[in-house]
């Protein structure tokens, strides 16, 4: 069975998202850990979180994916912004303990002119200061498109971050299909070659989640514009090929396509029908 869901709004709480996922035949979902612009997380309602845990257990949900605010930059040149990213993520990881054994994804960040090496140092030292052995969450680094000075558009950069983290068994990778195609990994013409590279450089066992998006932009454009499934430059055939690949078909997939709930429902239906 295909494990698939989409990005959902968390404004009505944890349990509501679980119920909403069920209405669109999803068996997982993604949500923002907090408002991307704002900074404050709501106090956790334990009953609400338990409500979601119960729905997830009763419906065989794949891991749920919390996404850190994309405005955080753990490798900013501004110390205050680095601190803010660290404190926000540390607090998010505490909140994740209310919905244990799930995933937390973040964008490595943008080096804003300091260079990749400095950035990798900042990102890994942030992870070293916030990760705790007792946490029950796997933290994922997202593969990026490489727009601006984004870090994490190459498998090598992701690997160097992981290499510098002490509790690296807590780390995994979230592969965004739109981003890697923009970053120059040709999943349309050469999925096998891309997976070989991923395996050699990062290790396929680190791959824990997929953001499944088509792209509005051409291959290797280093632009980040998500498109609806089958309507973009990646196309339906390549996407179907991807979700059915024997090394990928077990993974949880999260749609971040430009859709309302009904559009997501239609994409989930289409992908389920085309999953072997
Ligand atoms: Fe993301
Ligand atoms: Fe993404
Ligand atoms: Zn994106």
Short mmCIF file of C-alpha atoms and ligand atoms in Angstrom, two decimals:
data_model
loop_
_atom_site.label_atom_id
_atom_site.label_comp_id
_atom_site.label_asym_id
_atom_site.label_seq_id
_atom_site.Cartn_x
_atom_site.Cartn_y
_atom_site.Cartn_z
CA UNK A 1 0.00 0.00 0.00
CA UNK A 2 1.19 3.48 -0.84
CA UNK A 3 1.85 5.63 2.21
CA UNK A 4 0.73 9.06 1.19
CA UNK A 5 -0.68 12.29 2.52
CA UNK A 6 -0.38 15.99 1.94
CA UNK A 7 0.40 19.20 3.73
CA UNK A 8 -2.45 20.14 6.10
CA UNK A 9 -3.19 23.24 8.12
CA UNK A 10 -2.57 22.77 11.84
CA UNK A 11 -4.84 25.67 12.85
CA UNK A 12 -7.50 23.35 14.28
CA UNK A 13 -5.11 21.13 16.17
CA UNK A 14 -3.61 17.66 15.92
CA UNK A 15 -6.71 15.50 16.04
CA UNK A 16 -8.45 17.54 13.38
CA UNK A 17 -5.56 16.92 10.98
CA UNK A 18 -5.80 13.18 11.60
CA UNK A 19 -9.52 13.23 10.79
CA UNK A 20 -8.99 15.42 7.76
CA UNK A 21 -6.33 13.03 6.43
CA UNK A 22 -8.86 10.19 6.65
CA UNK A 23 -11.42 12.14 4.59
CA UNK A 24 -9.00 12.31 1.63
CA UNK A 25 -7.83 8.68 1.90
CA UNK A 26 -4.43 9.73 3.24
CA UNK A 27 -2.61 7.59 5.80
CA UNK A 28 -0.19 10.29 6.87
CA UNK A 29 0.25 14.05 6.49
CA UNK A 30 2.62 16.96 6.93
CA UNK A 31 2.03 20.14 8.92
CA UNK A 32 3.99 23.20 9.97
CA UNK A 33 5.22 22.88 13.53
CA UNK A 34 4.20 26.54 13.91
CA UNK A 35 3.22 29.50 11.80
CA UNK A 36 6.04 30.08 9.28
CA UNK A 37 5.97 33.81 9.91
CA UNK A 38 5.19 33.81 13.60
CA UNK A 39 7.40 32.31 16.18
CA UNK A 40 5.24 31.23 19.06
CA UNK A 41 3.96 27.68 19.29
CA UNK A 42 0.64 27.15 21.00
CA UNK A 43 0.77 25.31 24.31
CA UNK A 44 0.32 21.62 23.60
CA UNK A 45 -3.07 20.16 24.40
CA UNK A 46 -2.16 16.63 25.46
CA UNK A 47 -5.67 15.31 24.90
CA UNK A 48 -5.64 16.68 21.36
CA UNK A 49 -2.24 15.11 20.66
CA UNK A 50 -3.43 11.78 22.09
CA UNK A 51 -6.47 12.05 19.83
CA UNK A 52 -4.18 12.13 16.83
CA UNK A 53 -1.99 9.31 18.20
CA UNK A 54 -5.12 7.17 18.50
CA UNK A 55 -6.31 7.92 14.95
CA UNK A 56 -2.82 7.20 13.60
CA UNK A 57 -2.59 3.87 15.45
CA UNK A 58 -6.10 2.74 14.49
CA UNK A 59 -5.61 3.57 10.82
CA UNK A 60 -2.06 2.29 10.33
CA UNK A 61 -0.65 5.71 9.61
CA UNK A 62 2.85 6.02 8.25
CA UNK A 63 5.00 8.48 10.24
CA UNK A 64 3.60 11.99 10.37
CA UNK A 65 5.94 14.75 9.25
CA UNK A 66 6.24 18.05 11.10
CA UNK A 67 7.92 20.76 9.04
CA UNK A 68 9.94 23.47 10.76
CA UNK A 69 9.14 27.04 9.69
CA UNK A 70 10.93 27.60 6.40
CA UNK A 71 11.95 31.06 7.58
CA UNK A 72 14.44 29.62 10.07
CA UNK A 73 18.08 29.84 9.07
CA UNK A 74 20.41 27.84 11.27
CA UNK A 75 23.42 29.04 9.25
CA UNK A 76 22.61 32.75 9.07
CA UNK A 77 25.47 35.23 9.37
CA UNK A 78 23.44 36.89 12.14
CA UNK A 79 24.01 35.26 15.51
CA UNK A 80 20.58 36.29 16.73
CA UNK A 81 18.90 34.52 13.81
CA UNK A 82 20.98 31.40 14.40
CA UNK A 83 19.96 31.44 18.06
CA UNK A 84 16.34 31.89 17.06
CA UNK A 85 16.50 28.89 14.72
CA UNK A 86 18.10 26.77 17.42
CA UNK A 87 15.62 27.75 20.13
CA UNK A 88 12.64 27.27 17.85
CA UNK A 89 13.74 23.83 16.76
CA UNK A 90 14.64 22.80 20.31
CA UNK A 91 11.15 23.77 21.42
CA UNK A 92 9.58 21.97 18.44
CA UNK A 93 11.40 18.77 19.38
CA UNK A 94 9.96 19.00 22.90
CA UNK A 95 6.48 19.34 21.39
CA UNK A 96 7.11 16.35 19.11
CA UNK A 97 7.36 14.15 22.21
CA UNK A 98 3.57 14.48 22.50
CA UNK A 99 3.29 12.70 19.15
CA UNK A 100 6.25 10.31 19.46
CA UNK A 101 7.92 8.20 16.76
CA UNK A 102 7.28 10.65 13.97
CA UNK A 103 9.46 12.88 11.77
CA UNK A 104 10.64 16.50 11.93
CA UNK A 105 11.92 18.09 8.75
CA UNK A 106 13.89 21.29 8.29
CA UNK A 107 15.64 23.23 5.53
CA UNK A 108 19.38 23.28 6.21
CA UNK A 109 19.43 27.02 5.50
CA UNK A 110 21.17 29.62 3.36
CA UNK A 111 24.80 30.54 3.88
CA UNK A 112 24.19 34.13 2.72
CA UNK A 113 27.69 34.63 1.37
CA UNK A 114 29.69 33.04 4.19
CA UNK A 115 30.32 29.94 2.13
CA UNK A 116 29.10 26.39 2.45
CA UNK A 117 31.79 25.21 4.89
CA UNK A 118 30.91 27.80 7.51
CA UNK A 119 27.24 27.00 7.03
CA UNK A 120 27.75 23.27 7.49
CA UNK A 121 29.63 23.97 10.70
CA UNK A 122 26.75 26.13 12.04
CA UNK A 123 24.05 23.64 11.06
CA UNK A 124 25.81 20.65 12.57
CA UNK A 125 26.71 22.44 15.78
CA UNK A 126 23.09 23.53 16.15
CA UNK A 127 22.01 19.91 15.78
CA UNK A 128 24.62 18.83 18.32
CA UNK A 129 23.24 21.28 20.83
CA UNK A 130 19.54 20.38 20.45
CA UNK A 131 19.45 16.61 19.81
CA UNK A 132 18.86 14.41 22.83
CA UNK A 133 19.22 10.66 23.02
CA UNK A 134 15.84 10.29 24.73
CA UNK A 135 13.89 11.97 21.94
CA UNK A 136 11.59 9.74 19.93
CA UNK A 137 11.66 11.80 16.74
CA UNK A 138 13.77 11.37 13.63
CA UNK A 139 15.07 14.71 12.36
CA UNK A 140 15.24 15.06 8.60
CA UNK A 141 17.38 17.34 6.46
CA UNK A 142 15.50 18.33 3.32
CA UNK A 143 17.23 18.24 -0.07
CA UNK A 144 17.04 21.77 -1.52
CA UNK A 145 16.84 23.27 -5.00
CA UNK A 146 19.93 25.45 -4.55
CA UNK A 147 18.19 28.78 -5.07
CA UNK A 148 20.21 31.75 -3.78
CA UNK A 149 22.79 30.47 -1.34
CA UNK A 150 20.79 27.47 -0.14
CA UNK A 151 22.75 24.70 1.53
CA UNK A 152 21.74 21.07 0.95
CA UNK A 153 21.22 21.10 -2.82
CA UNK A 154 23.92 18.46 -3.21
CA UNK A 155 24.04 15.05 -1.58
CA UNK A 156 27.62 15.82 -0.54
CA UNK A 157 26.53 18.82 1.55
CA UNK A 158 23.84 16.78 3.30
CA UNK A 159 26.45 14.09 4.00
CA UNK A 160 28.91 16.58 5.50
CA UNK A 161 26.27 17.86 7.91
CA UNK A 162 25.37 14.31 9.02
CA UNK A 163 29.06 13.46 9.42
CA UNK A 164 29.50 16.23 11.97
CA UNK A 165 26.56 15.27 14.17
CA UNK A 166 27.24 13.12 17.20
CA UNK A 167 23.77 11.58 17.55
CA UNK A 168 23.62 10.96 13.83
CA UNK A 169 21.38 7.91 14.29
CA UNK A 170 18.62 10.47 14.96
CA UNK A 171 19.07 11.98 11.50
CA UNK A 172 17.57 11.13 8.16
CA UNK A 173 16.83 12.80 4.85
CA UNK A 174 13.63 14.05 3.24
CA UNK A 175 13.96 14.00 -0.53
CA UNK A 176 11.92 16.67 -2.33
CA UNK A 177 11.39 15.56 -5.95
CA UNK A 178 10.88 19.13 -7.22
CA UNK A 179 14.00 20.35 -5.41
CA UNK A 180 16.40 17.63 -6.54
CA UNK A 181 15.23 17.89 -10.13
CA UNK A 182 15.91 21.64 -9.97
CA UNK A 183 19.25 20.96 -8.31
CA UNK A 184 20.42 18.83 -11.24
CA UNK A 185 19.51 15.28 -10.22
CA UNK A 186 17.67 13.86 -13.20
CA UNK A 187 14.95 11.67 -11.73
CA UNK A 188 13.12 11.79 -15.09
CA UNK A 189 15.84 10.42 -17.37
CA UNK A 190 18.01 8.58 -14.87
CA UNK A 191 16.30 7.70 -11.58
CA UNK A 192 18.55 4.67 -11.19
CA UNK A 193 21.69 6.83 -11.46
CA UNK A 194 20.34 9.36 -8.95
CA UNK A 195 19.55 6.61 -6.45
CA UNK A 196 23.00 5.11 -6.89
CA UNK A 197 24.53 8.50 -6.11
CA UNK A 198 22.27 8.98 -3.10
CA UNK A 199 23.23 5.56 -1.82
CA UNK A 200 26.93 6.05 -2.36
CA UNK A 201 27.11 9.53 -0.82
CA UNK A 202 24.43 9.55 1.88
CA UNK A 203 23.19 5.94 2.09
CA UNK A 204 19.66 5.00 1.07
CA UNK A 205 18.95 3.84 4.63
CA UNK A 206 18.91 7.56 5.60
CA UNK A 207 16.04 8.27 3.24
CA UNK A 208 12.95 8.45 5.45
CA UNK A 209 10.46 10.63 3.59
CA UNK A 210 9.66 12.08 0.19
CA UNK A 211 8.10 15.44 -0.64
CA UNK A 212 6.29 14.47 -3.81
CA UNK A 213 5.96 17.50 -6.07
CA UNK A 214 6.05 18.22 -9.75
CA UNK A 215 8.04 21.29 -10.81
CA UNK A 216 7.18 24.42 -12.77
CA UNK A 217 10.84 24.95 -13.64
CA UNK A 218 13.17 23.18 -16.06
CA UNK A 219 15.73 20.57 -15.02
CA UNK A 220 18.78 22.02 -13.24
CA UNK A 221 17.24 25.51 -13.00
CA UNK A 222 17.99 25.88 -9.27
CA UNK A 223 14.52 27.35 -8.83
CA UNK A 224 11.93 26.20 -6.31
CA UNK A 225 8.40 26.27 -7.75
CA UNK A 226 6.15 23.33 -7.00
CA UNK A 227 3.59 22.19 -9.55
CA UNK A 228 0.59 19.87 -9.37
CA UNK A 229 1.32 16.18 -10.00
CA UNK A 230 1.59 15.51 -13.74
CA UNK A 231 1.31 19.18 -14.71
CA UNK A 232 4.98 20.09 -14.56
CA UNK A 233 8.41 19.38 -16.01
CA UNK A 234 8.82 16.10 -14.10
CA UNK A 235 5.54 14.69 -15.36
CA UNK A 236 3.23 11.87 -14.34
CA UNK A 237 5.21 8.99 -15.86
CA UNK A 238 8.38 9.85 -13.95
CA UNK A 239 6.42 10.33 -10.74
CA UNK A 240 4.67 6.97 -11.11
CA UNK A 241 8.02 5.39 -11.90
CA UNK A 242 9.43 6.97 -8.72
CA UNK A 243 6.76 5.75 -6.29
CA UNK A 244 6.95 2.23 -7.73
CA UNK A 245 10.72 1.90 -7.59
CA UNK A 246 11.52 -1.12 -5.40
CA UNK A 247 13.88 0.98 -3.26
CA UNK A 248 11.32 3.76 -2.81
CA UNK A 249 7.84 2.29 -2.84
CA UNK A 250 7.71 1.69 0.94
CA UNK A 251 8.49 5.32 1.84
CA UNK A 252 5.97 7.85 3.12
CA UNK A 253 5.06 10.48 0.49
CA UNK A 254 3.89 14.00 1.30
CA UNK A 255 2.34 16.22 -1.36
CA UNK A 256 3.28 19.90 -1.25
CA UNK A 257 1.61 20.70 -4.55
CA UNK A 258 -0.40 23.92 -5.04
CA UNK A 259 -3.81 22.49 -4.09
CA UNK A 260 -6.80 22.82 -1.84
CA UNK A 261 -8.01 19.74 0.00
CA UNK A 262 -10.05 18.39 -2.93
CA UNK A 263 -7.10 18.75 -5.29
CA UNK A 264 -4.97 16.78 -2.84
CA UNK A 265 -7.69 14.11 -2.61
CA UNK A 266 -7.63 13.73 -6.40
CA UNK A 267 -3.84 13.43 -6.48
CA UNK A 268 -3.85 10.85 -3.70
CA UNK A 269 -6.46 8.84 -5.60
CA UNK A 270 -4.47 9.05 -8.85
CA UNK A 271 -1.25 7.96 -7.15
CA UNK A 272 -2.91 5.12 -5.24
CA UNK A 273 -4.39 3.84 -8.51
CA UNK A 274 -0.95 3.88 -10.10
CA UNK A 275 0.95 2.24 -7.25
CA UNK A 276 1.58 -1.47 -7.60
FE1 LIG B 1 10.39 22.11 2.80
FE1 LIG B 2 9.67 20.26 0.30
ZN1 LIG B 3 10.09 23.69 -2.37
#
